[in-house]
Coordinates of C-alpha atoms (C1' of nucleotides) in Angstrom, one line a residue:
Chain J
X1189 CA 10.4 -5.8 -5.3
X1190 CA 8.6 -6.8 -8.5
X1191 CA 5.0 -5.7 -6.7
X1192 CA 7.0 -3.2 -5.4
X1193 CA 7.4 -1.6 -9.3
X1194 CA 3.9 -2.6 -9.9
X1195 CA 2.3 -0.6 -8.0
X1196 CA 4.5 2.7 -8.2
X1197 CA 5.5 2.0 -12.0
X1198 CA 2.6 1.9 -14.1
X1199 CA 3.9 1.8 -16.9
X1200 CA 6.0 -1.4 -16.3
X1201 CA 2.5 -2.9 -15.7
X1202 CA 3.1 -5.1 -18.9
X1203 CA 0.4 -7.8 -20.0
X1204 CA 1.6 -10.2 -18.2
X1205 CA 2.7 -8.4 -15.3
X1206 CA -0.7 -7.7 -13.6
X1207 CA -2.6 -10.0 -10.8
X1208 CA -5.6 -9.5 -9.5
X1209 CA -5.0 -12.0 -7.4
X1210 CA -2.2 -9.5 -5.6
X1211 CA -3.9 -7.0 -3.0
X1212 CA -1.7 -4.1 -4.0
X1213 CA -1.8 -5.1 -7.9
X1214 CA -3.7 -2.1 -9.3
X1215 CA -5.5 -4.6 -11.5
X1216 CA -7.4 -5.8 -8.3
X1217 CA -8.6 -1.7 -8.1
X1218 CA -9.9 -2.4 -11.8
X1219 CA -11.7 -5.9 -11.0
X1220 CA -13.4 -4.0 -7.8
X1221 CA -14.4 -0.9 -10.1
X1222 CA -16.0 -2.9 -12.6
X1223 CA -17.5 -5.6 -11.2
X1224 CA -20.9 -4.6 -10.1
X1225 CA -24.2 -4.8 -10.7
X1226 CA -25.0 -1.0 -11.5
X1227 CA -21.6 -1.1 -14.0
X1228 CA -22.6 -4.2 -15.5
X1229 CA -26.0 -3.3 -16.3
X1230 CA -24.9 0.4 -17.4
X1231 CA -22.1 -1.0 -20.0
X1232 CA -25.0 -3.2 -21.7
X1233 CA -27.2 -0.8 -21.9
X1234 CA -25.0 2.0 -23.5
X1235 CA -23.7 -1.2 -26.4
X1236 CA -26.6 0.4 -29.1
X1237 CA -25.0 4.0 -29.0
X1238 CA -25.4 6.9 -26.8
X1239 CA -28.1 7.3 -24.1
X1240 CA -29.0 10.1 -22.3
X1241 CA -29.3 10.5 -18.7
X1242 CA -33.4 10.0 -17.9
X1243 CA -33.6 7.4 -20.2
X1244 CA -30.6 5.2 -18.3
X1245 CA -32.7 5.6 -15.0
X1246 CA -35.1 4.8 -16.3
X1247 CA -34.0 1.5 -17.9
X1248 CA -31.9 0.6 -15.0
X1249 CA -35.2 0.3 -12.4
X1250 CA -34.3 1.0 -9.2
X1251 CA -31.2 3.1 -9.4
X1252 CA -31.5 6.5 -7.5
X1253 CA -30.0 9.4 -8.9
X1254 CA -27.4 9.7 -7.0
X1255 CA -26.4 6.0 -8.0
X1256 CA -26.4 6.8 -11.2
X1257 CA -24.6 9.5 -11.6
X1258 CA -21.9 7.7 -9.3
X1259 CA -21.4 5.0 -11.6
X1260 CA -21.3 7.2 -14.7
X1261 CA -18.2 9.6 -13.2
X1262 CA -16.3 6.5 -12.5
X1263 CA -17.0 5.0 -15.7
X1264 CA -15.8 8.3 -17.3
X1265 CA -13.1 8.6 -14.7
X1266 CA -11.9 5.0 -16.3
X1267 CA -12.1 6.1 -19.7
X1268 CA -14.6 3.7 -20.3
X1269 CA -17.5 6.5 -21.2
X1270 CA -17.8 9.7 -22.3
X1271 CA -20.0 12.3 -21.5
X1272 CA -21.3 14.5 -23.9
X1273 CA -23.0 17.9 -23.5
X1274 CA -25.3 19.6 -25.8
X1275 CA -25.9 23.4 -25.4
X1276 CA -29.8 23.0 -25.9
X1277 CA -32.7 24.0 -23.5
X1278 CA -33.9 22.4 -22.0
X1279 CA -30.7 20.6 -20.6
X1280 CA -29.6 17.3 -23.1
X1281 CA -26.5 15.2 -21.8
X1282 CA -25.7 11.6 -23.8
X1283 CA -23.2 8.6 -22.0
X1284 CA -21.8 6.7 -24.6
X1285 CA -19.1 3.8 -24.5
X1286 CA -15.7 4.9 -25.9
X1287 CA -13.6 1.7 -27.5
X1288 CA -12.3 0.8 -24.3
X1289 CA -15.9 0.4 -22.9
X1290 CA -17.0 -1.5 -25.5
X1291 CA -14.0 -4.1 -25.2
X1292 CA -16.5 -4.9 -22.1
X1293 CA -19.3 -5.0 -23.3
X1294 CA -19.7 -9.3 -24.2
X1295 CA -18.4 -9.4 -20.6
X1296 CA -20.7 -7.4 -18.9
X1297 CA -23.8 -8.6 -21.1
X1298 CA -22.7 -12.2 -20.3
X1299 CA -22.9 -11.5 -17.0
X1300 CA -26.2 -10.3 -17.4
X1301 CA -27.7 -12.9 -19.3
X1302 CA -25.9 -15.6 -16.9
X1303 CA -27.8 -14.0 -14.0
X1304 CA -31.3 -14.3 -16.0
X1305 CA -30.9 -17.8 -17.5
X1306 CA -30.1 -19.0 -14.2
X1307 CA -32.2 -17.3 -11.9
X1308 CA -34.6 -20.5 -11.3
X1309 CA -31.7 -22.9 -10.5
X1310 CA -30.4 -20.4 -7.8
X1311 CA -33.0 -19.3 -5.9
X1312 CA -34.2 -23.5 -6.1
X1313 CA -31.0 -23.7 -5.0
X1314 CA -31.3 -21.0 -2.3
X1315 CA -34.3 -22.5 -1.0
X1316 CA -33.0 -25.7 -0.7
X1317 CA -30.4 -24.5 1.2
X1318 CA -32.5 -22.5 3.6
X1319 CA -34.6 -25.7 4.1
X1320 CA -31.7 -28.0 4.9
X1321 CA -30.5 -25.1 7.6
X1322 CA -33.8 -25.9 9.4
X1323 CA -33.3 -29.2 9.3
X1324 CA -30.0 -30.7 9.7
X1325 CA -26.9 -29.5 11.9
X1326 CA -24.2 -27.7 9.6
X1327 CA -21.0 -30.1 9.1
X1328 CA -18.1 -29.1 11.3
X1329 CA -14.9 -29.7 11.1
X1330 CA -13.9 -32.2 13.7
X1331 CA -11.0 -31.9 16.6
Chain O
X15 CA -43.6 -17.0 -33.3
X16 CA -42.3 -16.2 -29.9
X17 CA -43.6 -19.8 -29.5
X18 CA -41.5 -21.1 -31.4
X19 CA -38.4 -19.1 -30.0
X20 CA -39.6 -20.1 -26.7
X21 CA -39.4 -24.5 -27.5
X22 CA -36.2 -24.1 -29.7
X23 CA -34.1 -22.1 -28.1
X24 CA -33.1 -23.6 -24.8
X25 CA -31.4 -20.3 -23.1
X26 CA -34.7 -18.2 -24.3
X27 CA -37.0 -20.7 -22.8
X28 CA -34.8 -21.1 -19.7
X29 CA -34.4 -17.1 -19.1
X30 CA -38.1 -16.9 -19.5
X31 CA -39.5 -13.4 -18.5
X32 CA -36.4 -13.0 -16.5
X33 CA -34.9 -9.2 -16.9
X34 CA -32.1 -8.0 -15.2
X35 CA -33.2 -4.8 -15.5
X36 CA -36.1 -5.3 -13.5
X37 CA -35.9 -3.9 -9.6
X38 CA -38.3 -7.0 -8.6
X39 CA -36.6 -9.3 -11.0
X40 CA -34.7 -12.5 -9.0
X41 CA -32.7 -12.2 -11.8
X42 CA -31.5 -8.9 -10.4
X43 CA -30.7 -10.5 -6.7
X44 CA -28.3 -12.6 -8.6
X45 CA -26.6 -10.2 -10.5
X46 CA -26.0 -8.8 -7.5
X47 CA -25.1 -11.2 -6.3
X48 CA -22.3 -12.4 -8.8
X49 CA -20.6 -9.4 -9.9
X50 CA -18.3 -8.7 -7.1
X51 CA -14.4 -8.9 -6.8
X52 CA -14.4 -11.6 -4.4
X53 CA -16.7 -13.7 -6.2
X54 CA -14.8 -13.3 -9.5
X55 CA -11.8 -14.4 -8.0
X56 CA -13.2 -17.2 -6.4
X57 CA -14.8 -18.8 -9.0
X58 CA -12.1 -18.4 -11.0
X59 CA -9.9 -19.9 -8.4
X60 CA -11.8 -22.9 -8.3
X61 CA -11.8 -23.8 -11.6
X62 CA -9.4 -26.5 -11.7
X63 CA -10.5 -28.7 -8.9
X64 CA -11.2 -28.5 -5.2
X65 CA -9.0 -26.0 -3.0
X66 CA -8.8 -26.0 0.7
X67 CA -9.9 -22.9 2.6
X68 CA -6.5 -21.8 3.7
X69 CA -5.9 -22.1 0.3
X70 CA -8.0 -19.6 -0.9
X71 CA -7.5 -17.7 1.8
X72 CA -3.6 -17.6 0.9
X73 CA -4.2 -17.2 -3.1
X74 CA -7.0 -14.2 -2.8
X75 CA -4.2 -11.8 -1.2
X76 CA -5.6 -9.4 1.5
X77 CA -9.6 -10.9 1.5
X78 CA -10.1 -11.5 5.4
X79 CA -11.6 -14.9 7.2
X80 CA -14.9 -13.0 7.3
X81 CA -15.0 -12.1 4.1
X82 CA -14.3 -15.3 2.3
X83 CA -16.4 -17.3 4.8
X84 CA -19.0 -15.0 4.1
X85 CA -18.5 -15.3 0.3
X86 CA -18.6 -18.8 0.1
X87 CA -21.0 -19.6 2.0
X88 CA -23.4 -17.6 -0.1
X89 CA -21.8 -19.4 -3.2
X90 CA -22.7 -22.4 -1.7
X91 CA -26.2 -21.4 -1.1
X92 CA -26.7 -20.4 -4.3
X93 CA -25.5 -24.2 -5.5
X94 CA -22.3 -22.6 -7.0
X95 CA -20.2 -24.0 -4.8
X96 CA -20.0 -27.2 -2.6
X97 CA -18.2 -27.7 0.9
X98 CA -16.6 -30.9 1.7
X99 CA -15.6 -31.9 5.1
X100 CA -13.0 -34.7 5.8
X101 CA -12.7 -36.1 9.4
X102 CA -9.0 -36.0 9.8
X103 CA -6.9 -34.4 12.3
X104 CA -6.3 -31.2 11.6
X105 CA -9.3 -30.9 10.3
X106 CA -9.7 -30.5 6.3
X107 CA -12.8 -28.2 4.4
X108 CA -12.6 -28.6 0.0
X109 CA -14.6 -26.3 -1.3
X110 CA -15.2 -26.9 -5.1
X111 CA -17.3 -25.4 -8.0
X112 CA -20.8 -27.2 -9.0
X113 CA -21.7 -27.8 -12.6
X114 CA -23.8 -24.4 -12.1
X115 CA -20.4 -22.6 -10.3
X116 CA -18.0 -24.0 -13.9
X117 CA -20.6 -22.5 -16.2
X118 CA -19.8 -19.2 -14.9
X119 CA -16.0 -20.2 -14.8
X120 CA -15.1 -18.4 -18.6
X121 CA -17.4 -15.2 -17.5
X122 CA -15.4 -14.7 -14.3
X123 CA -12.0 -15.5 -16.1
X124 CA -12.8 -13.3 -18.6
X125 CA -13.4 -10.0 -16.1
X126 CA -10.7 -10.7 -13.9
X127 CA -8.3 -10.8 -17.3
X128 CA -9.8 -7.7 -18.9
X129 CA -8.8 -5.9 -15.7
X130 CA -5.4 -7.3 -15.8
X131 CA -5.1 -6.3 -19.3
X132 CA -6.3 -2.7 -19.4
X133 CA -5.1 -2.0 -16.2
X134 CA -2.9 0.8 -17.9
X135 CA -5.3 2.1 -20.0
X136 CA -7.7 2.5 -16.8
X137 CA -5.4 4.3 -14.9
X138 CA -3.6 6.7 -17.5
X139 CA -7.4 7.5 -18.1
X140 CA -8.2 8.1 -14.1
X141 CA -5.1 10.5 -13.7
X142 CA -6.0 12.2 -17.2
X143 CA -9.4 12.9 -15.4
X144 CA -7.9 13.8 -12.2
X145 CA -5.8 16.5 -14.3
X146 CA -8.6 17.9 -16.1
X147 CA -10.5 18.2 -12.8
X148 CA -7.9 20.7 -11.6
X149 CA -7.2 22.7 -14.7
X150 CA -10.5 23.0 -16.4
X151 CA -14.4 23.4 -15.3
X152 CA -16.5 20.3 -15.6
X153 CA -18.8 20.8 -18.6
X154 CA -22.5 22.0 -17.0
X155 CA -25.9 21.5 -18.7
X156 CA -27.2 25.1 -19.6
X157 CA -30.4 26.6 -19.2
Chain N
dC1192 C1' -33.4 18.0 -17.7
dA1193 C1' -29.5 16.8 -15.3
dG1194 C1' -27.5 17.3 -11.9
dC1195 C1' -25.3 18.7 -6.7
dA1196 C1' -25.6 19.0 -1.5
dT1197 C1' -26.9 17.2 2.7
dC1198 C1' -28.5 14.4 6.3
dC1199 C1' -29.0 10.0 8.2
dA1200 C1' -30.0 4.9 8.4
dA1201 C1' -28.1 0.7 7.1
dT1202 C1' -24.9 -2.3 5.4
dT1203 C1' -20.2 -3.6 5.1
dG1204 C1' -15.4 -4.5 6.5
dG1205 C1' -11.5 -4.9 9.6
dA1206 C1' -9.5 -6.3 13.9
dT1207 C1' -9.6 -9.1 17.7
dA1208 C1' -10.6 -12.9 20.7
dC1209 C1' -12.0 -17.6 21.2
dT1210 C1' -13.0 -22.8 19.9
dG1211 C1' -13.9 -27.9 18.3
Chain L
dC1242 C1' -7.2 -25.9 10.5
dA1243 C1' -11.3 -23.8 9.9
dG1244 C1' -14.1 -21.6 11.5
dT1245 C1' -17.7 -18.4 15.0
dA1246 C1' -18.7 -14.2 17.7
dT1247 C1' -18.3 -9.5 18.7
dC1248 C1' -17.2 -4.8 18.6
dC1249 C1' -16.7 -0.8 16.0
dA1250 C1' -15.1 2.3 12.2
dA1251 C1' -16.0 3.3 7.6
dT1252 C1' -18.3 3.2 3.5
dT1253 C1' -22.6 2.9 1.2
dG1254 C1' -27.4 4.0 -0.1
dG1255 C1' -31.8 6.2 0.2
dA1256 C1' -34.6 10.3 0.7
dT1257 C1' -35.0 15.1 0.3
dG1258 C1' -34.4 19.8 -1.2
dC1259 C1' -32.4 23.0 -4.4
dT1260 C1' -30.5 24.9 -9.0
dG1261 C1' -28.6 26.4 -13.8

DNA sequence: CAGCATCCAATTGGATACTG
DNA sequence: CAGTATCCAATTGGATGCTG
């Protein structure tokens, strides 16, 4: 009953109501939008002001196009950025973070920096693992 | 002067050249690594001490066997997470966060509550867009 | 410049069956 | 209980070509 109103009544959807823990809790649509490598690294990089499109893929390395511009609609989709177009040849279109987007922003650069200041312990880690997998038979739960 | 940064500031000097942003950067493999819904909520889930696998499996609603096998199992290989078997009958698996896994603890927490908290924001904003789509034309660069 | 459309390979995810 | 193995549908991701 109470998921039940949830899910169909968003705007019961209190603070405290939501769980991401719950499958059909729309929260858990949220925490599956957002939590991504391409969003993560788009929401820091828009934190200084508004980007335009070339210069975002450029600074995310390795994104393709199609990628990008993915990630952008859903970010606007969420309210999170908005897209901005100026009449101007040739073409000129800036992302920027709208208030909402910028509530995620220590989040998402967190994130970031977490993933760079321990890079070296995980892929020791990662290698150590790999190691012990040649080595000795994986633990199994016993009968 | 970099030098300096580079002895006195521990996270600087642990991060090293590490960039995120980088297609070739490990840092990027683990960013990618991270930032994913099931990973969020399982780190998050941990945080309070060791949990057994049906457990989890119960608490993160609607993730499947191979799914949460898969996901921490590459915790664990990333030293996140550490397995614990117990030789009892039925047999018993704890799975519980490493000192690395609890330093990532207040990150994950804090994504998982943003998207319980704007949850209604996020989704007034997606059916906004939704309406927009129908009524007007999407905004084109010009020539 | 900033896209959209399309095709296709590859990875993922769910369902099911089986086991120490 | 806590997995592994397998099959298959579905989603994703890259590459390419085209356009206002």
């Amino acid at each position: 009953m109470y998921r039940y109103l949830m899910e169909t009544m968003p705007r019961l959807r209190a603070r405290g109501a939501a769980d991401a823990y719950l499958r059909e809790c729309a929260s858990r649509k949220v925490l599956d939008a957002i939590a991504n490598k391409w969003t993560c690294l788009l929401v820091d990089a828009l934190q200084d002001g508004p980007v335009r499109f070339g210069a975002l893929r450029r600074r995310l390395d390795g994104i393709t196009q199609k990628s990008l511009t993915q990630t952008l609609r859903a970010l606007e989709r969420d309210g999170m950025v908005i897209r901005t177009v100026y009449p101007t040849i040739p073409p000129r279109v800036e992302y920027a973070l709208t208030d909402l987007g910028h509530s995620l922003v220590t989040l998402m650069e967190g994130i970031r920096r977490w993933s760079e200041d321990h890079v070296s312990e995980i892929m020791a880690a990662r290698e150590e693992f790999e190691r012990r997998a040649a080595e000795e038979p994986r633990p199994v739960p016993p009968i």
